[in-house]
Coordinates of C-alpha atoms in Angstrom, one line a residue:
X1 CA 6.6 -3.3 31.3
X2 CA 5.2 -5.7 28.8
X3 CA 5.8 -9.1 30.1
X4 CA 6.6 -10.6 27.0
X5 CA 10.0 -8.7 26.7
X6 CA 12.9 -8.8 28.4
X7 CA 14.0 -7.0 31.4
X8 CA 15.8 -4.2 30.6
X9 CA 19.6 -4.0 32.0
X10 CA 22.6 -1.9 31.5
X11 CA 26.5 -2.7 31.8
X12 CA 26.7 0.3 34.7
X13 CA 23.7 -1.4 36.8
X14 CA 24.9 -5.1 36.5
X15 CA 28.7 -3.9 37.2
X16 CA 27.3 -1.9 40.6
X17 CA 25.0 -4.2 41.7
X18 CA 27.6 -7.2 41.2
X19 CA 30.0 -5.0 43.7
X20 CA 27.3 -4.0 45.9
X21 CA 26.3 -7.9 45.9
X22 CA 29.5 -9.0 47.0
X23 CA 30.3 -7.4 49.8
X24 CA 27.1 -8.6 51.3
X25 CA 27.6 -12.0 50.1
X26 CA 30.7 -12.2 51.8
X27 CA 28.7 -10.8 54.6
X28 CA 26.0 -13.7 55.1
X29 CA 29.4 -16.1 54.9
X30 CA 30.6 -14.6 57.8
X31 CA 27.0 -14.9 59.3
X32 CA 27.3 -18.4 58.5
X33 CA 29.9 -19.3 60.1
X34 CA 29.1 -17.6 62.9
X35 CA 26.0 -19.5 63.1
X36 CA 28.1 -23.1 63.1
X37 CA 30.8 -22.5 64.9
X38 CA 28.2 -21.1 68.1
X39 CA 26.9 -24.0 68.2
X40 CA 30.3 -25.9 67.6
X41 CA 30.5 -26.8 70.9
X42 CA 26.9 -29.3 70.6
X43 CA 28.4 -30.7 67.3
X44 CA 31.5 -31.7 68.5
X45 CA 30.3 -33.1 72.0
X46 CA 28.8 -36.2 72.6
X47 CA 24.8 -37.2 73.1
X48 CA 25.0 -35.3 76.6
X49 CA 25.4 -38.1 79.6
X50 CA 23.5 -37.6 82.7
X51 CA 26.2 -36.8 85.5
X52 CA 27.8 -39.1 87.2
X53 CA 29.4 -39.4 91.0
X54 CA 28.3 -35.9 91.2
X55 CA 26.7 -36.4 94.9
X56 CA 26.7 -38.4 97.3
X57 CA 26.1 -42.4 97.6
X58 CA 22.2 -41.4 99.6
X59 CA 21.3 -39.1 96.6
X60 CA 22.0 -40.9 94.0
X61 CA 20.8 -44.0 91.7
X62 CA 23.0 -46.6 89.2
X63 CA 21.4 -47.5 86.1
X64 CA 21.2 -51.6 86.0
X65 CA 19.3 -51.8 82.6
X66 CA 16.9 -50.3 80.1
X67 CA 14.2 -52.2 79.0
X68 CA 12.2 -51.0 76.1
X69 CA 9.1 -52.5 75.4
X70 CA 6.2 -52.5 72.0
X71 CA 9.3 -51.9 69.3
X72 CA 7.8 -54.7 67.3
X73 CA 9.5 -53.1 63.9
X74 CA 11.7 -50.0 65.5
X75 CA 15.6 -51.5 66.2
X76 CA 16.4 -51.0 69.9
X77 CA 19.7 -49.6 68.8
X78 CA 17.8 -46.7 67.3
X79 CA 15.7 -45.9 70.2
X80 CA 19.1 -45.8 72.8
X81 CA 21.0 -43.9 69.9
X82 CA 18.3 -40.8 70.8
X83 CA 18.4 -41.3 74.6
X84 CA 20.3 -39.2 77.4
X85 CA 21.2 -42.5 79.4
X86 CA 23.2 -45.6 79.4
X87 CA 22.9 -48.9 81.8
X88 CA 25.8 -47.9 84.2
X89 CA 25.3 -44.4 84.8
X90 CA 24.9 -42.8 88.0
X91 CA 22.4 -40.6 88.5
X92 CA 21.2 -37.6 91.0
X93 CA 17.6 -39.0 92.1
X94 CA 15.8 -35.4 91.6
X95 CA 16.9 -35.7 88.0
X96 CA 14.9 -38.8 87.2
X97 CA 11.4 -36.3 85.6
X98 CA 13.9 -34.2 84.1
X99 CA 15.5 -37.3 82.2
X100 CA 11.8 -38.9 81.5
X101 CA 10.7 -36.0 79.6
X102 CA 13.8 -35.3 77.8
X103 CA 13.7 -39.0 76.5
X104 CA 10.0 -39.0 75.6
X105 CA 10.0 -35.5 73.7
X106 CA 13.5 -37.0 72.0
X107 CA 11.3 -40.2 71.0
X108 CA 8.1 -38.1 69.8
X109 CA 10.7 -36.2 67.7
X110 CA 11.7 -39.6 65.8
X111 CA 8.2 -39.4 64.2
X112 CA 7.8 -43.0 64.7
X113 CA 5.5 -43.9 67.8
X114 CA 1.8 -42.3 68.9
X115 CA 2.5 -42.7 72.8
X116 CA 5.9 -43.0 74.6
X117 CA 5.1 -43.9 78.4
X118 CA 8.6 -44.3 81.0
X119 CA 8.5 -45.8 84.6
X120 CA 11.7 -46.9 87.1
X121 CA 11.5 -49.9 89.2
X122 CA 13.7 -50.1 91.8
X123 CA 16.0 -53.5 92.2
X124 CA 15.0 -55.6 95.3
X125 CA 17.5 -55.5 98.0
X126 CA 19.8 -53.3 96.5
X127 CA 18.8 -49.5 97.8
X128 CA 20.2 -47.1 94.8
X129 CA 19.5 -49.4 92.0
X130 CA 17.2 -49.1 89.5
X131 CA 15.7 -50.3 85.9
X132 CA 14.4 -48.2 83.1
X133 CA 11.2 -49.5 81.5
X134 CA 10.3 -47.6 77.9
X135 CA 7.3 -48.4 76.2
X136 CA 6.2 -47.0 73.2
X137 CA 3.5 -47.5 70.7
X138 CA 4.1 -47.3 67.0
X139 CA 3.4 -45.4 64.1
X140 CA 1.7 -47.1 61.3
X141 CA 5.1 -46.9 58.7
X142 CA 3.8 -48.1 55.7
X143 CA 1.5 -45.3 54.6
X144 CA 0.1 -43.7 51.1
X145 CA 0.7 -40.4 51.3
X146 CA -1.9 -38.4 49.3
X147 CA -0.1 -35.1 48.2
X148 CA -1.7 -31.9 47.2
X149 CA 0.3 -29.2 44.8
X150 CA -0.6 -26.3 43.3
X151 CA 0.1 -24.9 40.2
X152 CA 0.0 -21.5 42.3
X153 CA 2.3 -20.0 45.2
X154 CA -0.2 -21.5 48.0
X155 CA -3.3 -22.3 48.6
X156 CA -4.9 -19.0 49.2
X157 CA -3.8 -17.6 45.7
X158 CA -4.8 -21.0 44.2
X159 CA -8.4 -20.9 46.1
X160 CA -9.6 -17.0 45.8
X161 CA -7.8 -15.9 43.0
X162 CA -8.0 -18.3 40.9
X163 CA -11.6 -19.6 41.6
X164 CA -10.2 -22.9 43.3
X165 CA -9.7 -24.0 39.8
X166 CA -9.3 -28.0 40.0
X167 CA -7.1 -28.1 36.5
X168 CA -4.4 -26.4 39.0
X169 CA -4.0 -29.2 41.3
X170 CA -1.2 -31.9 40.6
X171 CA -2.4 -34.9 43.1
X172 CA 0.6 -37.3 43.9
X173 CA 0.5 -40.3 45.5
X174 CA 3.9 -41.3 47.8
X175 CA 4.1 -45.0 49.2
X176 CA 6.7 -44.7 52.0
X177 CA 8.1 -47.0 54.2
X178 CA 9.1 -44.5 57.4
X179 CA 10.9 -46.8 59.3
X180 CA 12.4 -49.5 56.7
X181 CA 13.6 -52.5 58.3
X182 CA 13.1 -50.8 61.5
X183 CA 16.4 -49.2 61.0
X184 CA 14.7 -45.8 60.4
X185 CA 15.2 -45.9 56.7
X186 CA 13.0 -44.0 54.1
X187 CA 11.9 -45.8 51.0
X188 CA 9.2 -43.5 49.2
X189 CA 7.7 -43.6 45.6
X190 CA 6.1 -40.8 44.2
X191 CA 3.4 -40.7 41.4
X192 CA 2.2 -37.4 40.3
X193 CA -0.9 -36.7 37.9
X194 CA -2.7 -33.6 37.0
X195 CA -1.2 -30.0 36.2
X196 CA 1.9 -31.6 36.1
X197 CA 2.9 -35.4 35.8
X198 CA 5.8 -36.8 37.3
X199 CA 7.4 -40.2 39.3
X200 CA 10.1 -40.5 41.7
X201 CA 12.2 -43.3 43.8
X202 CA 14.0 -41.6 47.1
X203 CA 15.8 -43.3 50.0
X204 CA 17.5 -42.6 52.8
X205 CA 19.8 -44.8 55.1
X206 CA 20.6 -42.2 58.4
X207 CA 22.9 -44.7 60.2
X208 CA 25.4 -46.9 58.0
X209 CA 28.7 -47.0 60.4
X210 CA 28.6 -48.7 64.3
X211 CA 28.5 -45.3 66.0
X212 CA 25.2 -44.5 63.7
X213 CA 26.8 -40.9 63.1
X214 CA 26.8 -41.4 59.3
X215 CA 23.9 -41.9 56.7
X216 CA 24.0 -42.2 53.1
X217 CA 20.7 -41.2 50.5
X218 CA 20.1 -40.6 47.0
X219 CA 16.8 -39.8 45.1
X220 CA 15.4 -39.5 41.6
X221 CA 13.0 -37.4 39.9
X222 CA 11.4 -37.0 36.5
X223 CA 8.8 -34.4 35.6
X224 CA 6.6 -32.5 32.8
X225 CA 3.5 -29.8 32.0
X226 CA 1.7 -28.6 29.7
X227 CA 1.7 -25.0 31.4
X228 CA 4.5 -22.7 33.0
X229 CA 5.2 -19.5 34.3
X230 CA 7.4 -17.4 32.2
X231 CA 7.6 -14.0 33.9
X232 CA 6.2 -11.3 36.9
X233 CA 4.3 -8.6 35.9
X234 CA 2.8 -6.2 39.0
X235 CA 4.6 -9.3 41.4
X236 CA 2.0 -12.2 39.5
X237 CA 3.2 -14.9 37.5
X238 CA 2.1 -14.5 34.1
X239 CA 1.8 -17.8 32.2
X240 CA 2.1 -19.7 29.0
X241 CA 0.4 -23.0 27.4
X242 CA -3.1 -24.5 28.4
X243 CA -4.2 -27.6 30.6
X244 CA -4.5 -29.9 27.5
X245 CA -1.7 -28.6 24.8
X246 CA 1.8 -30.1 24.3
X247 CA 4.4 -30.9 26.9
X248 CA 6.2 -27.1 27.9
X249 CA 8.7 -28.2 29.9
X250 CA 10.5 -31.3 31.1
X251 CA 12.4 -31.7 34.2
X252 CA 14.9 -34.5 35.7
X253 CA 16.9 -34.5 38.7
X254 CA 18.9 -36.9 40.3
X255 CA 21.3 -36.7 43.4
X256 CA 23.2 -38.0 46.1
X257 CA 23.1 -37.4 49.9
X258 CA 25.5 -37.8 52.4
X259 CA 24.6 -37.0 56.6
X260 CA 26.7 -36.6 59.5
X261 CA 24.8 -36.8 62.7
X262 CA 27.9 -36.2 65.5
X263 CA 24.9 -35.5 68.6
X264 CA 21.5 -35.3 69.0
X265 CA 20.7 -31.9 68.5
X266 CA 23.1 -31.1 65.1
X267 CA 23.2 -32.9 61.8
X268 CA 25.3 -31.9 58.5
X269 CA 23.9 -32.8 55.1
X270 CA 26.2 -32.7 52.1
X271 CA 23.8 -33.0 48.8
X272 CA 25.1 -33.4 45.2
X273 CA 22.3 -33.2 42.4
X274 CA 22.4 -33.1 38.2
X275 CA 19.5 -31.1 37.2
X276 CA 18.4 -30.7 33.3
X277 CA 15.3 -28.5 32.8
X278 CA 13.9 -28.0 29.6
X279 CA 11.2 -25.5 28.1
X280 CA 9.4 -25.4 24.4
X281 CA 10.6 -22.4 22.5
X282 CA 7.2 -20.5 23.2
X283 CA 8.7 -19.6 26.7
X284 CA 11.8 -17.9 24.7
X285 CA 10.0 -15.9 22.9
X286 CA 7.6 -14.1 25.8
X287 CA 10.8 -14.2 28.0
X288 CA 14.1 -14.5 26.1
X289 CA 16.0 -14.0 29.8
X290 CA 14.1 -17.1 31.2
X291 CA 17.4 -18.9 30.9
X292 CA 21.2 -17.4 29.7
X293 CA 22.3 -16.9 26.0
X294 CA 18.7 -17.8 25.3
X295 CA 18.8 -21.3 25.6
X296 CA 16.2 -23.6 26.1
X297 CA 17.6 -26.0 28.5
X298 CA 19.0 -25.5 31.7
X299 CA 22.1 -28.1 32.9
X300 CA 23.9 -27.9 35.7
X301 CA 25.4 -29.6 39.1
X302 CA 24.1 -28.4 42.2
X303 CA 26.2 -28.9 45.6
X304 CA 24.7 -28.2 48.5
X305 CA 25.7 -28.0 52.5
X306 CA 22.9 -27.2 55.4
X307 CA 23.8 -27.6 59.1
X308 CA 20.6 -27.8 61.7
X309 CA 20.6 -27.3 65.2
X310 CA 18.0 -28.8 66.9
X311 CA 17.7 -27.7 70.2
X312 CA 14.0 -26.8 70.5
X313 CA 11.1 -29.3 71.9
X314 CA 9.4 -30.2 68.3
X315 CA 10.9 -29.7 65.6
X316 CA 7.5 -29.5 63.3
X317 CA 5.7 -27.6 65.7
X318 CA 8.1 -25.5 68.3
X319 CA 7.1 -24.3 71.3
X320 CA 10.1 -23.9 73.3
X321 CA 14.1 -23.7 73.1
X322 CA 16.0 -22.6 69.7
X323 CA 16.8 -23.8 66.4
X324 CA 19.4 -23.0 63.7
X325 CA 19.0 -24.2 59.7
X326 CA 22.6 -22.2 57.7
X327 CA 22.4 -23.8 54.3
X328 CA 25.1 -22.6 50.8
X329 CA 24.0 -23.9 47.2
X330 CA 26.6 -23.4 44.4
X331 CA 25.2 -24.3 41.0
X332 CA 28.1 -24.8 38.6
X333 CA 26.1 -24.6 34.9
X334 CA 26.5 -26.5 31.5
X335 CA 24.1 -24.5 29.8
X336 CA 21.5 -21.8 30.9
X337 CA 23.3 -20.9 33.6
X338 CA 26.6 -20.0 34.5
X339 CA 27.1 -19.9 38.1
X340 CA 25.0 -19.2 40.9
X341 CA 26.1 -19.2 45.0
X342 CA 23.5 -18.4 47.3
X343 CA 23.7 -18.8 51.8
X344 CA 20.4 -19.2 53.4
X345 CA 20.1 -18.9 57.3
X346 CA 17.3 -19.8 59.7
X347 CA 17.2 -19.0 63.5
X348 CA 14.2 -19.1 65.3
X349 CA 14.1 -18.8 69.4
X350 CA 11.0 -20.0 71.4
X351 CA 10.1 -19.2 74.6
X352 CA 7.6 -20.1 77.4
X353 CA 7.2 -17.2 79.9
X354 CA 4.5 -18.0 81.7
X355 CA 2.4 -21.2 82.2
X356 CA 0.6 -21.7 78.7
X357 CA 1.6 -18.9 77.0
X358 CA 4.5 -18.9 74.4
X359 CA 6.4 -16.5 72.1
X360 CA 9.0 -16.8 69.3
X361 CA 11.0 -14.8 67.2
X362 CA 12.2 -16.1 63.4
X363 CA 14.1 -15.3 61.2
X364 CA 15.3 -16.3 57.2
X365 CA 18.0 -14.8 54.9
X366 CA 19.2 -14.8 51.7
X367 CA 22.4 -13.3 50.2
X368 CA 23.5 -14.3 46.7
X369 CA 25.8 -14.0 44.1
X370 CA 26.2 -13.2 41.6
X371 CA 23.2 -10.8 41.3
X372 CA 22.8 -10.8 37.7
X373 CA 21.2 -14.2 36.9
X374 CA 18.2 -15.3 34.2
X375 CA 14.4 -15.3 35.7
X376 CA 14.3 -18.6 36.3
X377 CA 16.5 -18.1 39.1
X378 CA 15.8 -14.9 40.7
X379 CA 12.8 -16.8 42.8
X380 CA 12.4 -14.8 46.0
X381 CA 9.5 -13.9 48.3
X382 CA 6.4 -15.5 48.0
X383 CA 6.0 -19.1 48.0
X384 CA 7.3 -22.3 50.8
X385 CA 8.0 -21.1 54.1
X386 CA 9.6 -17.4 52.7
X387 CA 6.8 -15.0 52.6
X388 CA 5.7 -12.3 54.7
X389 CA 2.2 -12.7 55.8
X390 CA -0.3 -10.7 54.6
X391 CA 1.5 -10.5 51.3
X392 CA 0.2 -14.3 49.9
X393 CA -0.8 -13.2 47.0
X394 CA 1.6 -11.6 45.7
X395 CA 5.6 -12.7 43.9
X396 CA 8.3 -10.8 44.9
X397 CA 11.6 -11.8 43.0
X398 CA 14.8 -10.6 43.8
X399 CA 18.2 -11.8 44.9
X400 CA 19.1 -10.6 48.4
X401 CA 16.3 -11.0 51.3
X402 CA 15.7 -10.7 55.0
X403 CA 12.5 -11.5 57.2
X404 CA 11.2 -11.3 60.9
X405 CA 8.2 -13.5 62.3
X406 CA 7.0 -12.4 65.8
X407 CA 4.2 -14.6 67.8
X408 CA 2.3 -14.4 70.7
X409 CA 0.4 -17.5 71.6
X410 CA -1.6 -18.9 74.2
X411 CA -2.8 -22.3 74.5
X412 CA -6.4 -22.9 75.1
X413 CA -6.8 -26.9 74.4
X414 CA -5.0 -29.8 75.0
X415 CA -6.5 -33.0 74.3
X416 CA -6.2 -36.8 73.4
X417 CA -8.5 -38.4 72.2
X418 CA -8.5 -42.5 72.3
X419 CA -9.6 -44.6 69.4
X420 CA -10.1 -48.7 69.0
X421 CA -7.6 -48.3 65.7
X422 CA -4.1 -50.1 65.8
X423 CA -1.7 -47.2 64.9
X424 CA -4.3 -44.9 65.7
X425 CA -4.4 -45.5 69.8
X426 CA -4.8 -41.5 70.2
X427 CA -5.8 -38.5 68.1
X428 CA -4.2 -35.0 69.7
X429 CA -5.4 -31.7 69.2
X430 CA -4.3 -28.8 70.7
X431 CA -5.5 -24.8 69.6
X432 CA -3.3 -21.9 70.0
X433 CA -4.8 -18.5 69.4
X434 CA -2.2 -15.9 68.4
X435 CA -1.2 -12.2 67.5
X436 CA 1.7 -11.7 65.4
X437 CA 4.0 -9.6 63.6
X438 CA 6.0 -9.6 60.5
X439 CA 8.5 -7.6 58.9
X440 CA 10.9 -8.4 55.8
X441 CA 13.0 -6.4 52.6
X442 CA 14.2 -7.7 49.4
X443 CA 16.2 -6.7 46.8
X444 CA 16.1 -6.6 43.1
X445 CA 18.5 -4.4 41.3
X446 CA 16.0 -4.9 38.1
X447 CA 12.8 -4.8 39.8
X448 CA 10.6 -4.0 36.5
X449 CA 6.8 -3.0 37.6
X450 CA 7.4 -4.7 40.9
X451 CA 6.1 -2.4 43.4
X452 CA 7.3 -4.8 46.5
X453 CA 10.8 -4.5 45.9
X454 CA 14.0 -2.6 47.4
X455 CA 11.5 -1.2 50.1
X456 CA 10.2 -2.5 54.0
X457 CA 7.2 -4.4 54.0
X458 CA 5.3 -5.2 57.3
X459 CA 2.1 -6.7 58.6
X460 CA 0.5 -7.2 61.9
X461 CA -2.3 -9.7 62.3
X462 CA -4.3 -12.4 64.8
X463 CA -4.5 -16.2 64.1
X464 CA -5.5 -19.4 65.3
X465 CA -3.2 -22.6 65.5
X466 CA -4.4 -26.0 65.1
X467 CA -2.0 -29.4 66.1
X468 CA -3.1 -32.5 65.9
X469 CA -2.4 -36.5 64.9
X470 CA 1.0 -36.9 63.1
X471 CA 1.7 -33.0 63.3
X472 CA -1.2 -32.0 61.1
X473 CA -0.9 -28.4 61.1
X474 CA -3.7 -25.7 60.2
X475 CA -2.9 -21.8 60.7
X476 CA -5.4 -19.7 60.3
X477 CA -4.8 -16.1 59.7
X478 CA -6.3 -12.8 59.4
X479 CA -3.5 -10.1 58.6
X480 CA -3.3 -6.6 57.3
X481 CA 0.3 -5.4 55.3
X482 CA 1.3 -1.9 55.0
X483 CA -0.8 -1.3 51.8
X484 CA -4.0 -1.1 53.7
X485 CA -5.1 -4.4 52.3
X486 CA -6.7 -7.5 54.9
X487 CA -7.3 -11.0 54.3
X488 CA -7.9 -14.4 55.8
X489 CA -5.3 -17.1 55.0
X490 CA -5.2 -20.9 55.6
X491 CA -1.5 -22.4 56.0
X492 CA -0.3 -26.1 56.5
X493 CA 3.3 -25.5 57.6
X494 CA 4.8 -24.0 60.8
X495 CA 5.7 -20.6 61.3

């Protein structure tokens, strides 16, 4: 297939795959809910207590206060909103290490102190009560975030394939307040220059009512290039325009956010965004089904719902317990689109089965519908956190899609490392060594020349895992996919 002309389609293949589409889009609804409502039960209960009166008088301790200590810019209020305990609870005197290390991992998981350090001190004269002391160290807030994209699907296409070509880098610069006015508010600005240019303002208020269950957001985004990718031929992007000609495409966005944060482990976000996207008529003409009815803009409103359950020990790095992301986006279009509904799901379990060793099981979804839709949105495999490794260089559109990860890890290195730099106190690093498995399917009911699609693909392969300072990830890993092909690949991102 040339890619310069359109894929081909008939009324009988659009009409099937629209009913084939639909049952299993009803399907992944029902998957959906399933996924919410098991986990109903941590939604709708509150920030689990510690037990009281559960024992007697001799084995137990009453909670007289809780004294927190180096918040110098962190609210107190957020620090006890994330904590299992309350002055006045009554507590079995064996659980005191359990509670310490669930209220240090919970702080850690804030992203907003380097060290979190507990003690108890027992209350002269009185036998069974106690004080707790929490003392934290805190995050530089105020940081420039120097931001790396590339004009490819990751790095390793962008850095073999394309010769590490520096014209494909857009560098961005992001000034963000993490923890404004200590309230854990986001302020960020974003400047972008390279490949593509672009600015934009976001923020995000997590707590606005007294029970801090509610939080409120919105964010803006402008953007442009001179160069775009207007079809897959063989599962690459083929591309229009050069580094230095005329503007190809324009982009703004602009949304609202609304979060519901009933317990600690589960948090709704509702998201309403305007998007208008437009491309220079030289992107028609290679690709006349880049948008619908051959228009050159794309406007529509995009509502969004994701649910996260958070019940694993670090969220950017998980070694133990189990996590749920469901999301559904519904784009309602103006022009270049007419409707588009898709339901993602994540579930990932971690496990720790002997001392130091660790192994999890992942798994991402997509059903949508309808399955007829212009190129622009039939994205699939290939780029973010969906891709099968051992397949990273290589596109895979499509509409429907399913993936396994499988790991096996042992830890090797666990270290701190102090420094004389405020902020700074203490550089981790752990290393994790790894075999692994993957596994995934997607289909396209117009595949083209895609040889990927509407067919299992698998890979096996061995890695290494690097952790360190403000959950700097590297992943290195060697894998080999079912087409006899091998490579080395370098990943920033978690599993």
């Amino acid at each position: 297939m040339s890619p310069g002309k359109a894929l081909p389609k008939t009324a009988d293949t659009i009409l099937s795959c629209n009913r084939f589409n639909m049952k299993y889009f009803l399907l992944i609804y029902l998957l959906f809910l399933f996924c919410c409502f098991t986990t109903w039960s941590q939604v709708v209960t509150p920030m689990p207590k510690s037990k009281k009166n559960t024992a007697t008088k001799s084995s137990t301790v009453t909670i007289r206060h809780i004294i927190i200590e180096g918040n110098n810019i962190t609210r107190r209020s957020v620090i006890l909103r994330e904590i299992s305990i309350d002055p006045g609870d009554v507590i079995l005197t064996d659980s005191i290490p359990q509670l310490t290390d669930e209220i240090r991992l919970r702080l850690f998981n804030l992203q907003l102190f380097n060290e979190v350090e507990e003690h108890t001190v027992t209350v002269a004269d009185s036998g069974n009560v106690i004080d707790w002391y929490i003392s934290v160290k805190e995050r530089w807030y105020i940081i420039p975030g120097f931001s790396i994209q590339y004009a490819d699907q990751n790095f390793n296409t962008w850095f073999v394939k394309e010769d590490h070509d520096l014209r494909r880098i857009t560098g961005g610069i992001t000034l963000t307040d993490k923890n404004f006015r200590g309230n854990l508010e986001q302020l960020s600005v974003t400047v972008q220059e390279g490949y593509s240019q672009g600015i934009g303002l976001s923020y995000l208020r997590p707590y606005v009512n007294k029970g801090q269950t509610h939080g409120i957001g919105f964010s803006v985004l402008a953007s442009q290039g001179s160069q775009a990718y207007y079809n897959t031929d063989s599962n690459k992007l083929v591309y229009a325009g050069t580094y230095s000609g005329p503007i190809l495409w324009r982009r703004f966005e602009g949304g609202l956010r609304y979060l519901y944060r009933p317990a600690y482990a589960s948090k709704h976000s509702l998201r309403l965004n305007y998007v208008v996207y437009s491309v220079n008529d030289t992107i028609l003409k290679l690709n006349p089904s880049y948008f619908t009815n051959g228009s050159t803009t794309a406007r529509y409103l995009e509502l969004s719902y994701r649910y996260e359950y958070n019940g694993v020990d670090n969220w950017n790095y998980s070694l133990t317990g189990q996590k749920i992301v469901a999301s559904e986006i519904t784009r309602l279009g103006f022009e270049g689109i007419n409707f588009q509904s898709f339901a993602k799901v994540e579930a990932g379990i971690f496990r720790n089965p002997l001392p130091k060793w660790y192994c999890d099981a992942i798994f991402r979804g997509r059903l949508m519908y309808p399955q007829d839709q212009p190129y622009y949105f039939r994205n699939g495999l290939g780029s973010q956190t969906d891709y099968i490794r051992g397949y990273e260089y290589y596109i895979i559109d499509g509409t429907n899609y399913g993936l396994v990860r499988l790991d096996l890890k042992r830890e090797i290195f666990n270290n701190t490392y102090s420094i004389p730099v405020k902020y700074f106190t203490a550089i981790p690093v752990r290393i994790y060594p790894k075999i692994f498995a993957d596994a995934g399917y997607i289909s396209n009911p117009v595949p083209g020349n895609s040889f990927l699609n509407n067919r299992l693909l698998y890979s096996v392969g061995i890695g290494l895992d690097i952790v360190t300072l403000y959950d700097v990830k590297f992943r290195f890993e060697f894998a080999w996919n079912h087409l006899g092909q091998n490579g080395l690949y370098l990943h920033f991102n978690s599993e």
